């Protein structure tokens, strides 16, 4: 590990000011950043500790929205009565992430900024194979290598990895927004559009950009719309039930009037470099009968553009089934 200067921020404003140092990074829980240090993914000269900023903590409700501070831990969110009652999909996603010990330290601000778990990316320095995210222009080893857990949407030959955050999927499905601040002041970023697929990033001129957060900006919290009578669910499909990343996941909300769907939202996780909302399915679900067969047909049509890699064709069916199961659970059919 290389030497770095450590500063403790006294306020959000001082943290933003400290980020002006070239290559400066923030640390709070540290559960992801320390791995980056160990692997050689990043070697910043300046690290800014924001863990003491109480202004970034707290979970409160204001009218029709839930406000969650960026320093709220995953366990705090998952167990908080306000979140359990009004944003159950988010509570479930937080409690299904990582292990209990890590959830006690990991913050919701840092969790959505974690980077892909692709083993080619997560190798220790010196990286023995091509990886554009570690060595731009070198290629993507996963493209013709081991790619069973990689993307089925939005990938390019630059990168076929997926975004692994569980809470990000729920936040996207719940139409949450991230509140961020930077030198230009505050702004809000919809979580459904916070992350970028390689295809979207390339269209913006930087094929390796992973999200819309500027290098001199920081997340200060989230606003989650609440107050509707929707049911919610988060489903995570993984190889074991603890301390494991999703093969696929799905977050859903459903409002029913008897056996008819009034509204629905659904997002898939671990299928792209961002949570993958299914807007075509959401539109078609309005007025549809709440039956497994109807849901399956609609989800199948909405995911017809899936583009699996040589080893992960199974993820298409798995993702479709996860979406249907999440919708059924959100609608009350458990």
XYZ file of C-alpha atoms in Angstrom:
334
model
C 0.000 0.000 0.000
C 1.247 3.455 -0.862
C 1.401 6.259 1.678
C -1.468 8.744 1.675
C -2.528 11.826 3.593
C -5.596 11.373 5.811
C -7.934 14.252 6.625
C -11.044 14.156 8.797
C -13.839 16.267 7.398
C -15.507 18.638 9.854
C -18.532 19.232 7.615
C -19.987 18.270 4.268
C -18.632 21.514 2.833
C -15.097 20.708 4.017
C -15.367 17.192 2.561
C -16.317 18.610 -0.829
C -13.461 21.095 -0.575
C -11.032 18.273 0.247
C -12.195 16.356 -2.825
C -10.703 19.131 -4.920
C -7.311 17.496 -4.348
C -6.462 15.501 -7.434
C -7.197 11.823 -6.776
C -8.738 12.362 -3.338
C -11.278 9.766 -2.164
C -13.797 9.540 0.671
C -13.855 6.846 3.336
C -16.722 6.058 5.720
C -17.300 2.378 6.536
C -14.280 1.428 4.428
C -15.585 -2.053 3.585
C -15.038 -1.478 -0.149
C -12.292 1.138 -0.299
C -9.845 -0.935 1.741
C -10.251 -3.770 -0.755
C -9.382 -1.350 -3.550
C -6.214 -0.405 -1.697
C -5.259 -4.033 -1.135
C -5.788 -5.035 -4.764
C -4.146 -1.972 -6.257
C -7.382 -0.772 -7.887
C -6.735 2.689 -6.471
C -3.803 4.387 -4.765
C -4.986 7.855 -3.731
C -2.683 10.494 -2.325
C -5.481 11.970 -0.188
C -8.164 10.136 1.822
C -10.988 12.113 3.436
C -12.694 10.494 6.450
C -16.390 11.477 6.622
C -17.460 8.922 9.215
C -17.769 11.612 11.884
C -20.319 13.723 9.999
C -23.531 13.243 11.975
C -25.334 15.478 9.464
C -25.127 12.551 7.031
C -26.835 10.111 9.399
C -30.450 9.518 10.257
C -33.594 8.000 8.788
C -36.688 10.198 8.860
C -39.991 10.647 7.079
C -41.077 13.993 5.689
C -44.553 13.921 4.181
C -44.525 11.587 1.217
C -40.841 10.711 1.265
C -38.351 8.800 3.344
C -34.984 10.482 3.843
C -31.966 8.327 4.492
C -28.539 9.764 5.284
C -25.567 8.519 3.290
C -23.855 7.269 6.468
C -26.774 5.081 7.545
C -25.481 1.519 7.674
C -27.144 -1.356 5.863
C -28.228 -2.952 9.128
C -29.657 0.333 10.419
C -31.725 0.719 7.263
C -32.813 -2.906 7.103
C -34.034 -2.908 10.698
C -35.504 0.608 10.910
C -39.298 0.570 11.443
C -39.896 3.423 8.971
C -38.031 1.583 6.206
C -39.593 -1.785 6.987
C -43.056 -0.244 6.943
C -42.837 2.012 3.906
C -39.895 0.753 1.806
C -39.838 -2.959 2.493
C -37.959 -3.828 -0.692
C -35.074 -1.611 0.414
C -35.056 -3.049 3.935
C -34.939 -6.570 2.514
C -32.188 -5.704 0.015
C -30.028 -4.199 2.759
C -30.399 -7.240 5.027
C -29.574 -9.652 2.198
C -26.305 -7.870 1.391
C -22.940 -9.153 2.625
C -22.629 -10.475 6.197
C -24.022 -9.081 9.449
C -20.575 -7.849 10.466
C -20.036 -5.977 7.205
C -23.585 -4.577 7.272
C -22.760 -3.005 10.648
C -20.028 -0.932 8.966
C -21.077 -0.604 5.306
C -22.957 2.607 4.515
C -25.695 3.119 1.951
C -23.658 5.951 0.446
C -20.694 3.700 -0.211
C -22.630 0.560 -1.117
C -24.046 1.937 -4.360
C -20.535 3.040 -5.363
C -18.980 -0.390 -5.029
C -17.385 -1.702 -8.169
C -17.907 -4.916 -10.075
C -17.038 -8.268 -8.547
C -15.681 -9.541 -11.894
C -12.698 -11.739 -10.937
C -10.620 -10.340 -13.787
C -11.118 -6.848 -12.339
C -10.626 -7.933 -8.721
C -7.166 -9.435 -9.305
C -4.189 -8.176 -7.309
C -1.567 -6.037 -8.980
C 0.065 -6.724 -11.343
C -3.088 -7.817 -13.193
C -2.083 -10.845 -15.282
C -4.774 -10.471 -17.973
C -6.520 -7.762 -19.970
C -9.052 -5.583 -18.113
C -10.096 -2.235 -19.518
C -11.193 -0.996 -16.100
C -7.753 -1.689 -14.623
C -5.679 -0.987 -17.740
C -7.692 1.023 -20.298
C -7.259 -0.238 -23.821
C -5.983 -3.675 -22.803
C -9.252 -5.489 -23.574
C -11.805 -7.485 -21.593
C -10.673 -10.961 -20.553
C -14.205 -11.952 -19.522
C -15.535 -11.423 -23.031
C -14.045 -14.752 -24.151
C -13.253 -16.080 -20.692
C -15.302 -17.061 -17.653
C -18.476 -14.993 -17.982
C -21.273 -17.075 -16.433
C -22.078 -14.326 -13.892
C -21.701 -11.392 -16.220
C -24.084 -9.081 -18.083
C -26.994 -9.958 -20.342
C -27.999 -6.329 -20.997
C -26.142 -3.171 -21.985
C -22.655 -4.627 -22.335
C -20.069 -3.838 -24.998
C -16.743 -5.380 -25.901
C -15.141 -2.860 -23.542
C -16.691 -4.523 -20.477
C -19.249 -7.234 -19.720
C -19.292 -6.877 -15.914
C -22.324 -6.194 -13.696
C -23.080 -3.794 -10.825
C -23.358 -5.906 -7.646
C -25.181 -3.601 -5.187
C -28.381 -5.019 -3.671
C -29.756 -1.725 -2.267
C -29.203 0.010 -5.628
C -31.713 -2.353 -7.254
C -34.370 -1.583 -4.660
C -33.668 2.157 -4.799
C -34.081 2.076 -8.589
C -37.384 0.205 -8.370
C -38.686 2.617 -5.723
C -37.935 5.708 -7.871
C -35.534 6.984 -5.218
C -33.170 9.874 -5.818
C -29.642 10.385 -4.536
C -28.925 13.834 -3.151
C -25.382 14.858 -4.026
C -23.305 17.969 -3.428
C -20.254 19.360 -5.165
C -18.541 22.652 -5.931
C -21.486 23.631 -8.147
C -23.960 23.035 -5.325
C -26.573 20.344 -4.639
C -28.403 18.249 -7.212
C -30.482 15.065 -7.339
C -29.785 11.982 -9.443
C -32.572 9.411 -9.998
C -31.267 6.040 -8.836
C -32.766 4.342 -11.888
C -30.279 6.377 -13.954
C -27.421 6.733 -11.437
C -25.263 3.938 -12.872
C -24.194 3.670 -16.503
C -23.860 0.626 -18.720
C -20.787 0.607 -20.991
C -23.119 1.339 -23.891
C -24.577 4.395 -22.150
C -21.155 5.543 -20.975
C -19.768 5.266 -24.502
C -22.625 7.409 -25.793
C -21.565 10.040 -23.222
C -17.985 9.909 -24.465
C -16.349 7.835 -21.716
C -16.977 4.086 -22.152
C -15.488 3.236 -18.734
C -17.473 5.708 -16.634
C -19.570 3.768 -14.100
C -21.995 6.351 -12.712
C -23.172 9.952 -12.993
C -21.477 11.149 -9.811
C -18.765 13.692 -10.549
C -15.243 13.113 -9.169
C -15.657 16.197 -6.956
C -19.172 15.298 -5.748
C -20.382 13.210 -2.815
C -23.658 11.518 -1.946
C -25.246 13.037 1.154
C -28.464 11.020 1.262
C -31.437 9.506 -0.516
C -35.085 10.422 -0.865
C -37.512 7.546 -1.336
C -41.157 8.261 -2.267
C -43.526 6.538 0.164
C -47.150 6.696 1.154
C -48.689 4.644 -1.642
C -50.498 1.405 -0.926
C -48.097 -0.731 -2.917
C -46.744 -4.080 -1.833
C -42.999 -4.546 -2.193
C -40.507 -7.364 -2.470
C -36.822 -7.973 -3.093
C -35.661 -11.359 -4.330
C -32.019 -12.411 -4.439
C -30.884 -15.565 -6.230
C -27.438 -16.673 -5.074
C -25.382 -19.786 -4.559
C -25.584 -19.637 -0.769
C -27.716 -17.674 1.650
C -24.983 -15.674 3.392
C -22.186 -13.353 2.310
C -22.728 -13.936 -1.391
C -23.421 -11.669 -4.336
C -26.480 -12.180 -6.478
C -26.459 -14.199 -9.656
C -29.624 -12.253 -10.417
C -31.984 -10.251 -8.227
C -35.277 -8.415 -8.617
C -37.103 -5.651 -6.757
C -40.791 -5.023 -7.394
C -43.764 -3.002 -6.238
C -47.395 -3.817 -7.015
C -50.698 -2.056 -6.397
C -53.742 -4.283 -6.925
C -57.464 -3.762 -7.171
C -58.727 -7.257 -6.547
C -57.278 -9.489 -9.253
C -56.267 -6.572 -11.478
C -52.930 -4.747 -11.366
C -53.262 -0.975 -10.951
C -49.540 -0.208 -11.140
C -46.225 -2.022 -10.874
C -42.516 -1.366 -10.962
C -39.739 -3.891 -11.387
C -35.949 -3.738 -11.598
C -33.443 -6.522 -12.167
C -30.028 -6.696 -10.526
C -26.720 -8.318 -11.500
C -27.737 -8.437 -15.160
C -26.043 -5.203 -16.285
C -23.708 -2.468 -15.054
C -26.782 -0.792 -13.566
C -30.113 -1.892 -12.088
C -32.249 -2.806 -15.098
C -35.764 -1.387 -14.923
C -38.358 -2.978 -17.200
C -40.454 0.018 -18.365
C -42.179 -1.955 -21.110
C -43.338 -4.528 -18.571
C -44.451 -1.821 -16.143
C -46.618 -0.204 -18.833
C -48.136 -3.498 -19.919
C -48.810 -4.645 -16.353
C -51.332 -1.838 -15.780
C -54.762 -3.455 -16.051
C -53.316 -6.952 -16.431
C -54.682 -9.846 -14.371
C -52.599 -10.742 -11.345
C -51.733 -14.277 -12.409
C -48.401 -16.004 -12.818
C -49.135 -16.756 -16.471
C -49.937 -13.131 -17.302
C -46.877 -11.856 -15.440
C -44.616 -14.387 -17.128
C -45.792 -13.460 -20.623
C -45.327 -9.740 -19.971
C -41.867 -10.124 -18.413
C -40.746 -12.445 -21.215
C -41.686 -9.848 -23.820
C -39.991 -7.057 -21.875
C -36.701 -8.972 -21.713
C -36.656 -10.155 -25.317
C -33.661 -7.893 -25.999
C -31.398 -9.798 -23.597
C -27.996 -10.548 -25.131
C -26.370 -13.358 -23.150
C -22.697 -14.216 -23.356
C -21.461 -17.723 -24.257
C -21.675 -19.029 -20.659
C -24.622 -17.164 -19.146
C -27.660 -17.920 -21.280
C -29.256 -19.415 -18.158
C -29.391 -15.937 -16.613
C -32.073 -14.844 -19.088
C -34.592 -17.369 -17.797
C -33.385 -16.912 -14.217
C -33.862 -13.137 -14.437
C -37.342 -13.527 -15.933
C -38.359 -15.953 -13.212
C -36.912 -13.694 -10.515
C -38.924 -10.741 -11.839
C -42.121 -12.784 -11.848
C -41.502 -14.125 -8.349
C -40.786 -10.632 -7.034
C -43.981 -9.278 -8.618
C -46.009 -12.132 -7.161
C -44.527 -11.567 -3.702
C -45.092 -7.817 -3.905
C -48.697 -8.407 -4.927
C -49.318 -10.621 -1.933
C -49.023 -14.072 -3.510
C -46.356 -15.656 -1.309
